[in-house]
Coordinates of C-alpha atoms in Angstrom, one line a residue:
Chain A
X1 CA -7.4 -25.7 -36.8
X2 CA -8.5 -22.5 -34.8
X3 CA -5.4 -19.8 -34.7
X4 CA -4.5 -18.3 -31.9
X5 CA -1.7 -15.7 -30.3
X6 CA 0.0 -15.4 -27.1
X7 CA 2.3 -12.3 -26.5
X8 CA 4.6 -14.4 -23.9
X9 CA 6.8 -13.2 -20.8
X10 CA 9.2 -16.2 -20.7
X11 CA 10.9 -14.0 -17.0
X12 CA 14.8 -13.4 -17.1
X13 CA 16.0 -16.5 -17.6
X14 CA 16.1 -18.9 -15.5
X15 CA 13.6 -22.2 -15.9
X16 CA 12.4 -21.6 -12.5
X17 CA 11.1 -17.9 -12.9
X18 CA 9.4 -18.8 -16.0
X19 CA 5.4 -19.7 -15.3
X20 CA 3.4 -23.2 -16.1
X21 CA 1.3 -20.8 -18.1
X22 CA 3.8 -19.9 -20.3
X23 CA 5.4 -23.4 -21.1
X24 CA 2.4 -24.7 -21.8
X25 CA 1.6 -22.0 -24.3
X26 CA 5.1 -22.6 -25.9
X27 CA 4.5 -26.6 -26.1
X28 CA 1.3 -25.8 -27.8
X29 CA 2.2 -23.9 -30.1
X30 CA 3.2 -24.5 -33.9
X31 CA 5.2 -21.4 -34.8
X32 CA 7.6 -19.3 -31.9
X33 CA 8.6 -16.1 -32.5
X34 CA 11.2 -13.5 -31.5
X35 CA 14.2 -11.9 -31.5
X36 CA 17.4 -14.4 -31.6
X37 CA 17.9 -14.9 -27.8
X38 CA 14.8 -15.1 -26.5
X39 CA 13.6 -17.9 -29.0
X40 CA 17.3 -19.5 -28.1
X41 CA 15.6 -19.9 -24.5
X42 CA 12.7 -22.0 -25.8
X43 CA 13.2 -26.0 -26.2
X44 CA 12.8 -27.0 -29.8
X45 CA 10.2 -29.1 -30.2
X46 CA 9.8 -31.2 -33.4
X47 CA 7.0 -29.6 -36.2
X48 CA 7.5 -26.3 -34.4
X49 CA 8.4 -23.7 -36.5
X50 CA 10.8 -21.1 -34.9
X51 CA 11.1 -17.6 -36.6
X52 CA 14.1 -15.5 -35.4
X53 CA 14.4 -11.8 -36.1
X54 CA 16.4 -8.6 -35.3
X55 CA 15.9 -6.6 -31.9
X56 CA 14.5 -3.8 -33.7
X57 CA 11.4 -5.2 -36.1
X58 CA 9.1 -5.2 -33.4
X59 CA 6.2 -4.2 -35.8
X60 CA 7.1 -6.4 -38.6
X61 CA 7.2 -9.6 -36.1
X62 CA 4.0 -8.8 -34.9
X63 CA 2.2 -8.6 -38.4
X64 CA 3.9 -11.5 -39.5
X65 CA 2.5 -13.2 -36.1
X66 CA -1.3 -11.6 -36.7
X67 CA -0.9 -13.2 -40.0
X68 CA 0.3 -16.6 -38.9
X69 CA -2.7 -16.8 -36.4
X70 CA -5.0 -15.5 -39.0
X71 CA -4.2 -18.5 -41.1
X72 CA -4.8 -21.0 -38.1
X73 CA -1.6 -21.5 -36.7
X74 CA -1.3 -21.3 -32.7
X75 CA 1.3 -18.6 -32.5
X76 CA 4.0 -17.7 -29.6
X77 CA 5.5 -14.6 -29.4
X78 CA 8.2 -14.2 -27.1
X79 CA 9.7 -11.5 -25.2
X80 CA 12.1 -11.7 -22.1
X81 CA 10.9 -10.3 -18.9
X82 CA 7.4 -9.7 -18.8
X83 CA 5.7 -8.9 -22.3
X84 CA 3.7 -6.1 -21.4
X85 CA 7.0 -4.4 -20.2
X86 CA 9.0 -2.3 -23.6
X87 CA 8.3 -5.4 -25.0
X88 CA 6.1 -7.0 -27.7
X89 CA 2.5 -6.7 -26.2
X90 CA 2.5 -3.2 -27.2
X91 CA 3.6 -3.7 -30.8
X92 CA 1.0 -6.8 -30.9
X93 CA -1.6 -3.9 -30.4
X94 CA -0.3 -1.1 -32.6
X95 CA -0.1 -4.0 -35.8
X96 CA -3.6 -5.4 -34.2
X97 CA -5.5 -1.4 -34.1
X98 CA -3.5 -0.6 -37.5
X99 CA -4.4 -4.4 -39.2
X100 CA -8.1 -5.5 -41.0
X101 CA -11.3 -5.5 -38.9
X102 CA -10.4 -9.5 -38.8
X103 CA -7.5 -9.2 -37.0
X104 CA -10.0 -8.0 -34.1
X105 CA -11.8 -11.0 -33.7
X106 CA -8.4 -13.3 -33.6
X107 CA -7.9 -15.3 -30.1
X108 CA -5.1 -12.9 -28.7
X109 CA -4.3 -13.3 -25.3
X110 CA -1.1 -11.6 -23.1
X111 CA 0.4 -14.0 -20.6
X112 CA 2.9 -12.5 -17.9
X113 CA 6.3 -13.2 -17.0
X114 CA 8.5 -12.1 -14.0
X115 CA 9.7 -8.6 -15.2
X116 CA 13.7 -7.8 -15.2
X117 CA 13.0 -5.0 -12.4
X118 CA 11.3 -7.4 -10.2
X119 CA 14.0 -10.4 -10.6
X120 CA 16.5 -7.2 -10.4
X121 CA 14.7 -6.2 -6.9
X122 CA 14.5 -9.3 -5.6
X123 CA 18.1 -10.2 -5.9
X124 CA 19.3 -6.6 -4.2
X125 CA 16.7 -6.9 -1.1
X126 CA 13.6 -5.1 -1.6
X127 CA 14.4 -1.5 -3.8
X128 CA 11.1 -0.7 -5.5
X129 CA 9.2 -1.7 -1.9
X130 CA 7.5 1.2 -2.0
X131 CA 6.3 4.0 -4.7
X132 CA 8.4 3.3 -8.2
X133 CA 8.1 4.3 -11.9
X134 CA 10.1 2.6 -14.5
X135 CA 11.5 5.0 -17.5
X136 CA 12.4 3.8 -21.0
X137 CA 15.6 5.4 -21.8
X138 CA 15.4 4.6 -25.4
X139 CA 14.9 8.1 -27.5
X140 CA 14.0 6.1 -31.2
X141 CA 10.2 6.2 -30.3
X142 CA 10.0 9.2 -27.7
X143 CA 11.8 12.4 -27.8
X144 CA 14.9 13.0 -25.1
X145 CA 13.0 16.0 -23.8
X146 CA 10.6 13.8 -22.6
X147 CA 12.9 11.1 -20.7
X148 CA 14.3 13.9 -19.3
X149 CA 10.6 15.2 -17.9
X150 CA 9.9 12.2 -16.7
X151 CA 12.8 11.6 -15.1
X152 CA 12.8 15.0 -13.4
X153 CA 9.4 14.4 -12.0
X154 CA 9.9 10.9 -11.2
X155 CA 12.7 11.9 -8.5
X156 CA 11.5 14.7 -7.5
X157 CA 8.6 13.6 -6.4
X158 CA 10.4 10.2 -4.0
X159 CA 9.9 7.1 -6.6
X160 CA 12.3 4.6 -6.8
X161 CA 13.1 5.0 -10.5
X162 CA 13.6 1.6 -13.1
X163 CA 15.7 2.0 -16.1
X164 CA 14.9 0.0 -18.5
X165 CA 17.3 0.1 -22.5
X166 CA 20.1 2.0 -20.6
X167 CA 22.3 2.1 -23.3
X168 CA 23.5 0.5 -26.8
X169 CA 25.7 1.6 -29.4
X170 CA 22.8 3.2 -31.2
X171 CA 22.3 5.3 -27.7
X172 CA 25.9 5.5 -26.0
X173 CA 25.2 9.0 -23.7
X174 CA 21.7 8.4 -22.7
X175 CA 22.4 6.7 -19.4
X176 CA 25.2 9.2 -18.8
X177 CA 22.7 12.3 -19.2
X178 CA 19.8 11.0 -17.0
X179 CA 22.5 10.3 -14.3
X180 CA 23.7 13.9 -14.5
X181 CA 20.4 14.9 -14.5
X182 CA 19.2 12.5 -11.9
X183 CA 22.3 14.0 -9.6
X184 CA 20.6 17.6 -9.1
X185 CA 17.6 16.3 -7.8
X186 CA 18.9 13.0 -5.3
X187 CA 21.3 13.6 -2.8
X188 CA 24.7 11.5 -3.9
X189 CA 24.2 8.8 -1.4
X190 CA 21.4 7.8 -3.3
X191 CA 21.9 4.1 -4.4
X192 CA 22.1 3.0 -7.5
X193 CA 21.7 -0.5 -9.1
X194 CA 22.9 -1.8 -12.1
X195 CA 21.8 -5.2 -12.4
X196 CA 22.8 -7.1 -15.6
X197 CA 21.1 -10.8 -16.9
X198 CA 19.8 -11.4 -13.6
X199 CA 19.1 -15.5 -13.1
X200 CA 21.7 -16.5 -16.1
X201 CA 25.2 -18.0 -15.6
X202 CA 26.7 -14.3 -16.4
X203 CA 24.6 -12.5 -13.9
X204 CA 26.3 -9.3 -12.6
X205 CA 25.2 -7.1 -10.0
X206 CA 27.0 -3.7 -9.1
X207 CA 26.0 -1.5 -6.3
X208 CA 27.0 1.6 -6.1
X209 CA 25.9 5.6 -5.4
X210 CA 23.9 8.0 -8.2
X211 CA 27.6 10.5 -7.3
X212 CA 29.6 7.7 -8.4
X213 CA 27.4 5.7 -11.0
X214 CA 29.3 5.0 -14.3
X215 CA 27.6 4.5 -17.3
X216 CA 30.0 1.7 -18.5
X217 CA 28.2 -0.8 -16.0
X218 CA 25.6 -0.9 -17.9
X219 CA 24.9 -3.0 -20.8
X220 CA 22.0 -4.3 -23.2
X221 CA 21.1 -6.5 -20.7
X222 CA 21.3 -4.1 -17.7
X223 CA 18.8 -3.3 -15.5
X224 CA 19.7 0.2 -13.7
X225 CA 17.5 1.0 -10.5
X226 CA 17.8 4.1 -9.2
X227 CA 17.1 4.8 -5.3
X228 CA 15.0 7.9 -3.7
X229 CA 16.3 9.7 -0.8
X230 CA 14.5 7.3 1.5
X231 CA 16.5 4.2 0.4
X232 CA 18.2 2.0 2.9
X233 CA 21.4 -0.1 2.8
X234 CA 21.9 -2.7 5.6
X235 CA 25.4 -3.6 5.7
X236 CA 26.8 -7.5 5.7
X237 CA 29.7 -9.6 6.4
X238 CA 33.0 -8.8 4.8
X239 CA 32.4 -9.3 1.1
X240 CA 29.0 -9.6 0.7
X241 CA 26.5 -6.8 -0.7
X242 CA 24.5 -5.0 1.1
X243 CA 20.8 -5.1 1.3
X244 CA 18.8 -2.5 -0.4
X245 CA 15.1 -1.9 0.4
X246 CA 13.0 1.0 0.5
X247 CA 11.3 1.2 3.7
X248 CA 7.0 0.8 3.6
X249 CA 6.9 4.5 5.5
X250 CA 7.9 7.4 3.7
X251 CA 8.0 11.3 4.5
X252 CA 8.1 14.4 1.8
Chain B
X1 CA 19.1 -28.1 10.4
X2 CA 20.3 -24.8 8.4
X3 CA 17.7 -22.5 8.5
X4 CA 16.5 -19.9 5.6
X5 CA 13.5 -17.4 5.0
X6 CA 12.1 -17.2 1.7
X7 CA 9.9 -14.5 0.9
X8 CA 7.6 -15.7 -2.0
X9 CA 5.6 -14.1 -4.5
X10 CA 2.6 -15.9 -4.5
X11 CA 1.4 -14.4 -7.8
X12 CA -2.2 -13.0 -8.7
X13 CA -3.8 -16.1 -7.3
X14 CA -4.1 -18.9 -10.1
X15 CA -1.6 -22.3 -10.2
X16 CA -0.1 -21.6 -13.9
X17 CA 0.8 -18.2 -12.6
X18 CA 2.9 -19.1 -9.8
X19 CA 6.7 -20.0 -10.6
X20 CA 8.6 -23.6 -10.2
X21 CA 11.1 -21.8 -8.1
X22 CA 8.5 -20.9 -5.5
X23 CA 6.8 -24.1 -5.7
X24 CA 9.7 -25.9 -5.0
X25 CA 11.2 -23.1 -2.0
X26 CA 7.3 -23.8 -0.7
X27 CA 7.6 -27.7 -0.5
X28 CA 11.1 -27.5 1.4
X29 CA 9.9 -25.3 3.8
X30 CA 8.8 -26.1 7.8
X31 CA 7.0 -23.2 7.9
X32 CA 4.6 -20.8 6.5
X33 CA 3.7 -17.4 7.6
X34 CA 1.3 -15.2 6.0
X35 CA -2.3 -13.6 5.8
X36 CA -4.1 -16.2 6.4
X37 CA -6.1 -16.2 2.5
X38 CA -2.4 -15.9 0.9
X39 CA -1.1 -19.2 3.4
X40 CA -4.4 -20.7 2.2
X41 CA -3.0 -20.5 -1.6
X42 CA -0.5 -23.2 -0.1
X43 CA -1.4 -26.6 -0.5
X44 CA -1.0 -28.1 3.1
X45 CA 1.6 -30.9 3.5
X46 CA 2.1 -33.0 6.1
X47 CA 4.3 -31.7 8.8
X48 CA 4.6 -28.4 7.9
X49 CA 3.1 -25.8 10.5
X50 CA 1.4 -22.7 9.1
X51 CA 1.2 -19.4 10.4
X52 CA -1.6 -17.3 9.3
X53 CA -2.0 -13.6 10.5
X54 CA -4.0 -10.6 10.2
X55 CA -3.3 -8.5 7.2
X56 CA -1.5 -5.7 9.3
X57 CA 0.7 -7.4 11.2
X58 CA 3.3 -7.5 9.0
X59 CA 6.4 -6.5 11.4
X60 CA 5.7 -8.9 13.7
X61 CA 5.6 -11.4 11.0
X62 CA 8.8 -10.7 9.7
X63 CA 10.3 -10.8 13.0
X64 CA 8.7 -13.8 14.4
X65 CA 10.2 -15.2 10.7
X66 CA 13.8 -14.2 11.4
X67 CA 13.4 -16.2 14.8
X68 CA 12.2 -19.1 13.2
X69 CA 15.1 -18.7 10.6
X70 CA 17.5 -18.1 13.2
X71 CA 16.8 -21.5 15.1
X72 CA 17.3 -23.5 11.9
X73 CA 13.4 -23.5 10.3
X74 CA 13.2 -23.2 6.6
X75 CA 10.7 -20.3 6.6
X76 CA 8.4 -19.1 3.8
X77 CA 6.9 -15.7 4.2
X78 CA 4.6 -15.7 1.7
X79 CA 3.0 -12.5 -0.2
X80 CA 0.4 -12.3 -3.0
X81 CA 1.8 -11.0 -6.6
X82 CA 5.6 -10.0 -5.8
X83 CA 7.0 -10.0 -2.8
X84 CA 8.6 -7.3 -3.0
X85 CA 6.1 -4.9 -4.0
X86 CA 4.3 -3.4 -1.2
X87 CA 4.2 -6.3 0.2
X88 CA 6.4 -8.1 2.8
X89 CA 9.8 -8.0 1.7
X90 CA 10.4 -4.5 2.9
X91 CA 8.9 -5.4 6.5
X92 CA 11.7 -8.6 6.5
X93 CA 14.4 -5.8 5.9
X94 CA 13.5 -3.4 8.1
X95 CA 13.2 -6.1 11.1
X96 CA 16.2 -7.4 9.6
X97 CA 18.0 -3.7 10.1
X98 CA 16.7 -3.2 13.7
X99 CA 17.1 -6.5 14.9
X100 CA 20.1 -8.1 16.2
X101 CA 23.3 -8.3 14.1
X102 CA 22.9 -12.1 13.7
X103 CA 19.7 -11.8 11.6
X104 CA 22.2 -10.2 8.7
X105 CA 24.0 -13.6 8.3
X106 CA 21.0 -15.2 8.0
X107 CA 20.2 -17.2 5.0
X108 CA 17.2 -14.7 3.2
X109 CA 16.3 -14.6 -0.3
X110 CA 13.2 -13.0 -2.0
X111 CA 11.5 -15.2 -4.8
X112 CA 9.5 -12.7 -7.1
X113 CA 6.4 -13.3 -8.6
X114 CA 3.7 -12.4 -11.2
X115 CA 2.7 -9.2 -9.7
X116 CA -0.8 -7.8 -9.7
X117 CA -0.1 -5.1 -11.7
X118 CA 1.7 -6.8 -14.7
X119 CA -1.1 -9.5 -14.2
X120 CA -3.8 -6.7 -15.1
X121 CA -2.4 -5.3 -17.7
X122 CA -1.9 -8.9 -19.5
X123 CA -5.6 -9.6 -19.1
X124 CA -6.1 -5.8 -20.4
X125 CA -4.0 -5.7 -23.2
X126 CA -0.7 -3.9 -22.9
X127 CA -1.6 -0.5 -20.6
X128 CA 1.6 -0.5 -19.3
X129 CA 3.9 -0.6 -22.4
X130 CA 5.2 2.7 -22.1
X131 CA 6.6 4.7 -19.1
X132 CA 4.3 3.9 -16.2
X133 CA 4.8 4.1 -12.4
X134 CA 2.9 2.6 -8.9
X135 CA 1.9 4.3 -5.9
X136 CA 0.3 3.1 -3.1
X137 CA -3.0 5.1 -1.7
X138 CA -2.6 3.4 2.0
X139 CA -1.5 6.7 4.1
X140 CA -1.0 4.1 6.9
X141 CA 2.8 4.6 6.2
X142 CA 2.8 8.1 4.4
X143 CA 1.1 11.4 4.7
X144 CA -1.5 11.7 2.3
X145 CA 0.4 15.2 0.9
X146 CA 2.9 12.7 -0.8
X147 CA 0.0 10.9 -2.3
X148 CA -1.1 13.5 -3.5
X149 CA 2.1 15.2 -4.9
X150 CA 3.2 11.9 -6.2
X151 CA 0.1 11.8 -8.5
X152 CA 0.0 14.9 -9.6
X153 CA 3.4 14.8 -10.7
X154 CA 2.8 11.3 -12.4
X155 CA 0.1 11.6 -14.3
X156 CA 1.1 15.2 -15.7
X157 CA 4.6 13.6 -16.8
X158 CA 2.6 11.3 -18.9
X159 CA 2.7 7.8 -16.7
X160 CA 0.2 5.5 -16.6
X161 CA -0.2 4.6 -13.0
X162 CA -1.3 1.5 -11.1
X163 CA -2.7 2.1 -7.9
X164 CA -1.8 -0.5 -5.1
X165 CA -4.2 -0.4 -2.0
X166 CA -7.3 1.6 -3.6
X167 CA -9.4 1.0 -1.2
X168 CA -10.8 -0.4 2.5
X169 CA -12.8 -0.1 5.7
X170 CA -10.4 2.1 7.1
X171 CA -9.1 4.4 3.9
X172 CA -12.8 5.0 2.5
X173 CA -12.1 8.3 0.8
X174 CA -8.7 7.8 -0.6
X175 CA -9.8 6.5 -4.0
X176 CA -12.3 9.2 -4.5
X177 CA -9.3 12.2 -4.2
X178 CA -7.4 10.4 -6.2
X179 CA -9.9 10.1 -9.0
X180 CA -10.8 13.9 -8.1
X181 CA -7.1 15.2 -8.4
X182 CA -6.4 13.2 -11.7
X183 CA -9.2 14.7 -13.7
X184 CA -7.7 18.4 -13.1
X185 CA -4.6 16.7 -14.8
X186 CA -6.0 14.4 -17.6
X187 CA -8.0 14.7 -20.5
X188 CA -11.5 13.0 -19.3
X189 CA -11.2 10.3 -21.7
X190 CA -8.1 8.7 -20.6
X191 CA -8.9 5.0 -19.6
X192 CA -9.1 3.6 -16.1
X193 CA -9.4 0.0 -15.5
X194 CA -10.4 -1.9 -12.1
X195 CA -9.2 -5.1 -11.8
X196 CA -10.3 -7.3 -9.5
X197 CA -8.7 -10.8 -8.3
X198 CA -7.2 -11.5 -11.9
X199 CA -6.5 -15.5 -12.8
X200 CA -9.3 -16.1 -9.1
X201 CA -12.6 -17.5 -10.4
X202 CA -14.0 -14.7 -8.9
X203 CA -12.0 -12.1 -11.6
X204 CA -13.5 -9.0 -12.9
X205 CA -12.3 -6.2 -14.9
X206 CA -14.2 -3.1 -15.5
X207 CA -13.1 -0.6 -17.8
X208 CA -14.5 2.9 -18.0
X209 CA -12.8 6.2 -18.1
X210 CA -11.4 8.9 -15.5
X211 CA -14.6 11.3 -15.9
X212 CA -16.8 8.3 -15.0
X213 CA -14.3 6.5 -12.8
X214 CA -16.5 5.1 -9.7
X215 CA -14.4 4.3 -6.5
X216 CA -17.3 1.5 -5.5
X217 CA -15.7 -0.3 -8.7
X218 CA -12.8 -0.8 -6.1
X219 CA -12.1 -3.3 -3.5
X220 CA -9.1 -4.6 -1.3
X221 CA -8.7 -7.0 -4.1
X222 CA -8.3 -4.5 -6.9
X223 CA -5.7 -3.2 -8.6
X224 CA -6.7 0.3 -10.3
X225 CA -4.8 1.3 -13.9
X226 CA -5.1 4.9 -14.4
X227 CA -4.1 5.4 -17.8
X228 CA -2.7 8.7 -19.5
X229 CA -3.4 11.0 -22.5
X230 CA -1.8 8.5 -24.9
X231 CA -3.3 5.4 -24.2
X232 CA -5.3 3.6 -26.8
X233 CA -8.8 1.7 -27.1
X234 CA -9.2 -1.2 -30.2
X235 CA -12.6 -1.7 -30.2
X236 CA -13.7 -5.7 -31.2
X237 CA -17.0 -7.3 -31.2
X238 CA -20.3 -6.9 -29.9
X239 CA -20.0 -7.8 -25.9
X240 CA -16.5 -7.8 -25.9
X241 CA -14.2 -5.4 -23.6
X242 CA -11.8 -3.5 -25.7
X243 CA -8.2 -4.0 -25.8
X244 CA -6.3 -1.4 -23.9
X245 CA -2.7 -0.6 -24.5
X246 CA -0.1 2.1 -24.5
X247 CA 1.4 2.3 -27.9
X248 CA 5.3 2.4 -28.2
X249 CA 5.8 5.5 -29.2
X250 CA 4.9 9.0 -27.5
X251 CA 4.9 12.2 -27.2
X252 CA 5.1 15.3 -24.6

């Protein structure tokens, strides 16, 4: 048997954002893994092997899944969202540049999945419509002074900012700090997103402004966009959200 | 008949790329508008009437969309990659915010999809595992000053950047100053990949470097990955492109 590995987006959630690539990846494949949840999502198939791990052994998963492939086994590893996205494809590569010459030649291929900020986008109108970054706010790999830089530059300069890891309880006052920060460079009518397991049953979406943003809205499972100056609101009916977008012209 | 309008991510181009929730929003609807090669991407079904239009029409689109919507048509405005990324989601909103007040109770919904960029990187390796942003080089809609400031502020905070609209007949020179302004900010070796209608047969990727970056390697079809000091090459076997990525961690 010929290994192989596929670093796999398997989208937000629901069935019907995940691609035909992808599932037919997963029902290929002999050995799934992941952390908890995301291999939760996959159907157990009979003589598939399913390896769960924590959220934070991102480097050990993917050396135990180099290894696994090495040995001939067709290998899945999953991520939520898209994997290229703070997710495993980067820690695929890191174990992969780091790992024996062999590991080189293994069949290793990426296949994308729809990313939280684009599922987020799409259910709040059209946000990130025009020019957009999206900032890590985890500091365990980066330091703060350097979220904070980019988070400077990123507003200042009009992009429609992504959030992605907004906060845990190994990080509790990140999200707070980049919204301080964030309010000396937007105006306070700047919207603000937090959109939380967007396409599952316990989907939340709160829309609010960066002057009155609270932290608590986030979660783990939060994605937090962050409008530009140029963002628009169209109002509704009574009781339902507004549309965001982000016009296609924009001005300094 | 209720109506609805859909706008669809299409993804990059190829079948296994394109979600069940799209697919199945595509085979309820009575009609499809689009560029005439993304409408093309729709299989044809009996009944149906299709709309194709030139690329830059895409206000008229939307509106003529919202009518159709508004007289009870199940309307798909279809995109490639995500809809919502430069693409025709915005144009629905902003008809939808100048048009009449009954176009905001109107059934709308945007579908995302695999989006060029994350599509790219996949095929790449993992170029856009860290902080990264997306700016489009079209000045149609923007001065070319905020181009250019959005650019320069990116790449010297460290984001890899995907450029949307690189190049066309009308925006010859755009590419070229782009290329020119992010060598004053970037070490010449940082890696920039052109990649061409990704999952199409026709696909091609060409990965060189910002000193030797050649706008010619750019067409409408292309999505350009500019990456930054930090991004890493794994070189593999003879005739084989290396894997590019952005490693997890990084540094200011």
């Amino acid at each position: 048997m010929t290994g192989w590995l596929r670093v796999i987006g398997l989208g937000p959630g629901a069935a019907g954002l995940r691609t035909p690539e992808a599932d037919a990846a997963l029902a290929e494949a002999t050995d799934i893994l992941g952390y908890g949840p995301y291999v939760g999502r996959v159907k157990a198939r009979p003589g598939q092997r399913r390896h769960e791990t924590d959220n934070r052994q991102e480097l050990d998963r993917a050396r135990h899944a180099l290894f696994l492939a090495e040995e001939g086994a067709r290998v899945a590893v999953v991520s939520s969202g898209d994997a290229g996205v703070f997710a495993m494809a980067s820690a695929v590569f890191e174990a992969v540049e780091a790992g024996p010459a062999e590991w080189r030649a293994l069949d290793i291929a990426v296949l994308p999945g729809i990313s939280a900020m684009f599922a987020a986008a799409a259910r709040l109108g059209a946000p990130l419509g025009h020019d957009f970054c999206a900032i890590s706010l985890s500091d365990n790999l980066k330091p703060w002074e350097l979220v904070e830089q980019r988070l400077t530059a990123a507003a200042g300069a009009g992009f429609v900012i992504a959030l992605y890891n907004p906060i845990s309880k190994a990080r509790p006052w990140q999200l707070g700090r980049a919204f301080a920060l964030l309010r000396e460079v937007l105006p306070g009518t700047a919207p603000v997103a937090f959109a939380t397991a967007v396409s599952r049953p316990e989907e939340r979406l709160v829309l609010t402004t960066i002057a009155e943003a609270d932290p608590e809205s986030a979660d783990m499972r939060t994605l937090v966009l962050v409008g530009s100056a140029g963002s628009r609101l169209i109002a509704r009916g009574e009781g339902e959200r507004p549309w965001l977008y982000a016009p296609r012209s924009a001005r300094p």
